[in-house]
Short mmCIF file of C-alpha atoms in Angstrom, two decimals:
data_model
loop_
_atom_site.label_atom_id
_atom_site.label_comp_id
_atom_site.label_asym_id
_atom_site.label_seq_id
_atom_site.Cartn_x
_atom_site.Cartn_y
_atom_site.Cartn_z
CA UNK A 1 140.27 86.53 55.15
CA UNK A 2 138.09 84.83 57.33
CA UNK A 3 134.95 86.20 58.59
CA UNK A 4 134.22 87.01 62.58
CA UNK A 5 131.97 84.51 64.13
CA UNK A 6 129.35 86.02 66.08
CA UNK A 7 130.72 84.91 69.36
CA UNK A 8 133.89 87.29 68.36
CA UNK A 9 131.96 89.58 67.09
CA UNK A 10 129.94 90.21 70.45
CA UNK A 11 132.87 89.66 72.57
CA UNK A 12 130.68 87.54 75.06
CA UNK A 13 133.31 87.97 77.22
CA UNK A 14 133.27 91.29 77.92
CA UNK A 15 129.14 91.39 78.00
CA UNK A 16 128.80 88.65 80.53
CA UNK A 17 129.24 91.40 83.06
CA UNK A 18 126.70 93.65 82.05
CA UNK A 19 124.41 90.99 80.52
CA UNK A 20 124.24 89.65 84.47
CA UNK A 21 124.03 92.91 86.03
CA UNK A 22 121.18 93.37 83.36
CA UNK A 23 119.76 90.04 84.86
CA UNK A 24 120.01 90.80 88.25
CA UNK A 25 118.10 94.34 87.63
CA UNK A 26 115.55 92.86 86.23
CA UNK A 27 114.34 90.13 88.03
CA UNK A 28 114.86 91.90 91.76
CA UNK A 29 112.43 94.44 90.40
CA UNK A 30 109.97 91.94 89.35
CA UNK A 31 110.48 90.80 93.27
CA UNK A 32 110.14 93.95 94.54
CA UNK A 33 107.00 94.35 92.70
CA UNK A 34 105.28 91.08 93.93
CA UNK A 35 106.24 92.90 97.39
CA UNK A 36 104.50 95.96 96.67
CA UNK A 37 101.35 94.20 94.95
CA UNK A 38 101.04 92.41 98.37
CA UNK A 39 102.01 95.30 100.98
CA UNK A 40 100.27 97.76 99.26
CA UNK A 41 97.80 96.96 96.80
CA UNK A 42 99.97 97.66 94.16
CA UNK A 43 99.20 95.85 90.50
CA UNK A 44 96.55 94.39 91.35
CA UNK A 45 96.83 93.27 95.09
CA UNK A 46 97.57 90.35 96.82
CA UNK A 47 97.33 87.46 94.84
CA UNK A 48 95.35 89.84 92.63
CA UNK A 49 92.87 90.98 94.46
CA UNK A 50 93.13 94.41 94.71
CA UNK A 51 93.69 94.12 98.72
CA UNK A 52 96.50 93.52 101.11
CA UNK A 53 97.74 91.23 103.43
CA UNK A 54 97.11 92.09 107.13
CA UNK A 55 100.59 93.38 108.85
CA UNK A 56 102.33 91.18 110.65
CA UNK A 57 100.51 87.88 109.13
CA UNK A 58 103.16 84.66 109.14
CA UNK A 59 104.16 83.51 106.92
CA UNK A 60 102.49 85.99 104.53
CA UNK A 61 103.10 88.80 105.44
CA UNK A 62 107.09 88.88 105.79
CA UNK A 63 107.26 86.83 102.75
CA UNK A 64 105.71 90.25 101.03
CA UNK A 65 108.56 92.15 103.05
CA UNK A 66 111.28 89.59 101.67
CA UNK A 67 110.07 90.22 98.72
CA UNK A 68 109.75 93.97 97.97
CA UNK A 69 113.02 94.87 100.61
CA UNK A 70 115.65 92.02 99.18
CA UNK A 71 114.39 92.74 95.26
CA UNK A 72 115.22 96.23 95.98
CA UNK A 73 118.72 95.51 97.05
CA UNK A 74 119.02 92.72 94.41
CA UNK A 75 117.94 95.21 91.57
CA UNK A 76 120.75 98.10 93.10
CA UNK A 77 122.83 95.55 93.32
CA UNK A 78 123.48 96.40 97.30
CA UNK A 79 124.36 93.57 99.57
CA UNK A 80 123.52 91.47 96.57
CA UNK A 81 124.87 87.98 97.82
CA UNK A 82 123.25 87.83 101.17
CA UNK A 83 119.63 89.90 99.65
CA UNK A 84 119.83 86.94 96.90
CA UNK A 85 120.58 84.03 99.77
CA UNK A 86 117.36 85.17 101.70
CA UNK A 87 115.12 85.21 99.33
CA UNK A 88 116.15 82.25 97.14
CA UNK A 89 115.26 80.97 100.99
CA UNK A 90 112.12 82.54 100.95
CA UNK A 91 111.05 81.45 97.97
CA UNK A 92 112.23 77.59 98.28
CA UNK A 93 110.10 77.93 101.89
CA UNK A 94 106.95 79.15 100.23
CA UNK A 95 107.47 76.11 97.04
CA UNK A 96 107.73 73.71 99.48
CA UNK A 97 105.12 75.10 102.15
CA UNK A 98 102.52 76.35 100.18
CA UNK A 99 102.57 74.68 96.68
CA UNK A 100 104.38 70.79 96.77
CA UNK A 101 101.40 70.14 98.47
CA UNK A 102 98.84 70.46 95.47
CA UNK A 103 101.08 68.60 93.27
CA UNK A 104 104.38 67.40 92.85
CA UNK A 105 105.50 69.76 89.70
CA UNK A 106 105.47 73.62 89.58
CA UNK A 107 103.16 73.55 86.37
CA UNK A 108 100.76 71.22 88.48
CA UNK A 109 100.51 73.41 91.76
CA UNK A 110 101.10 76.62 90.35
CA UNK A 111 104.58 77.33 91.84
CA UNK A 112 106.18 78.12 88.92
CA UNK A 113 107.14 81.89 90.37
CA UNK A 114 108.20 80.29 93.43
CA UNK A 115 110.63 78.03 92.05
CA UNK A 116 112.23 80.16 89.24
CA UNK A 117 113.08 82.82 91.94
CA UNK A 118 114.46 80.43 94.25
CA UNK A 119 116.72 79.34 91.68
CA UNK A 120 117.28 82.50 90.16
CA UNK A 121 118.81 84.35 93.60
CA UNK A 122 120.74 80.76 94.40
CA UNK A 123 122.54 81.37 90.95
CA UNK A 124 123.14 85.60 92.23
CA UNK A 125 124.73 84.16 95.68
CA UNK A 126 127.28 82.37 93.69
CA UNK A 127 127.72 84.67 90.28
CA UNK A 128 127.31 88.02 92.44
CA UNK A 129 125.99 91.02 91.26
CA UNK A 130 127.78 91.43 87.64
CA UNK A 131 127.87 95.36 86.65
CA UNK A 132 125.81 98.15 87.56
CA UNK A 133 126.18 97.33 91.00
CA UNK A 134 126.23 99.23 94.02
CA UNK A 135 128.38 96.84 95.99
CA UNK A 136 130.95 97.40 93.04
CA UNK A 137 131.15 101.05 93.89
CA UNK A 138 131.34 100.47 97.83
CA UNK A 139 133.81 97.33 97.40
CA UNK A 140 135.66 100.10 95.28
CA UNK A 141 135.62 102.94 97.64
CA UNK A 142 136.43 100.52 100.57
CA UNK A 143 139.38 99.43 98.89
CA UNK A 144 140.68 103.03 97.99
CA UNK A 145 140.30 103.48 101.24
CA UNK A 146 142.85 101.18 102.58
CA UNK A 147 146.40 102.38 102.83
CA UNK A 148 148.27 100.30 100.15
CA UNK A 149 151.13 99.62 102.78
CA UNK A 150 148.50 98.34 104.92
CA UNK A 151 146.85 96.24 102.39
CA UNK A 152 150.25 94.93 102.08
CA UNK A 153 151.68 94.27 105.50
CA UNK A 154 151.51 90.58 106.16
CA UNK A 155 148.85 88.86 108.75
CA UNK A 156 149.94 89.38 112.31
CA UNK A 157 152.39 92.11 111.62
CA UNK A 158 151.69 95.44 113.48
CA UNK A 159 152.92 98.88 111.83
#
């Protein structure tokens, strides 16, 4: 008899799900927490230095707001897609506004964050939220809320 592989084994398959959601928790709250350093002195401050940024500054400011509200929804997995689409936004305007200038790679003008988050919530708009997701549970709900002979009943039909 043949022995498992480890792909078999770990039924990748049926972890992709969870090992995205998993994803997806994570690095919203490591958003969110960038938010709150800058908002509210949190871990160290702004930029780390123990302050905060003065409310209403652009583009600072609302970047922090981006930041702590959409990796709150992005780590409860609420409104995931469109959370994920602003700030992969966000974060692409603040590479290319505040670091390209310095240098052309993210090593060279310290934009590493900026870039891997960008990338990171482009990859959420397109995967979604994976499991452990509160847009699971209200796309759920939603659904059993709809009358299966309405769900049904073909477009332009009227009951």
């Amino acid at each position: 008899m043949a022995s498992p592989t480890l792909s078999s084994a770990l039924n990748t398959e049926r972890a992709k799900p969870y090992a995205l959601g998993l994803f997806r928790i994570v690095t919203g709250f490591l958003f969110a927490c960038h938010g709150a350093a800058s908002l509210f002195g949190w871990f160290g401050g702004a930029a780390g230095t123990g302050g905060t940024l003065e409310t209403g500054a652009w583009p600072n400011w609302y970047a922090a707001a981006i930041q702590l509200v959409g990796g709150l929804l992005i780590m409860s997995g609420l409104f995931t897609r469109s959370a994920a689409f602003l700030s992969s936004g966000s974060m692409a305007y603040a590479y290319f506004d505040v670091h390209q200038s310095g240098a052309l790679l993210p090593l060279q003008n310290g934009g590493e964050n900026a870039a891997m988050f960008s990338w990171v919530f482009l990859l959420l708009v397109f995967t979604g939220p994976g499991a452990l997701a509160l847009d699971q549970l209200l796309g759920a709900r939603a659904t059993a809320a709809v009358p299966e002979a309405t769900a049904a009943a073909p477009a332009g039909t009227a009951r």
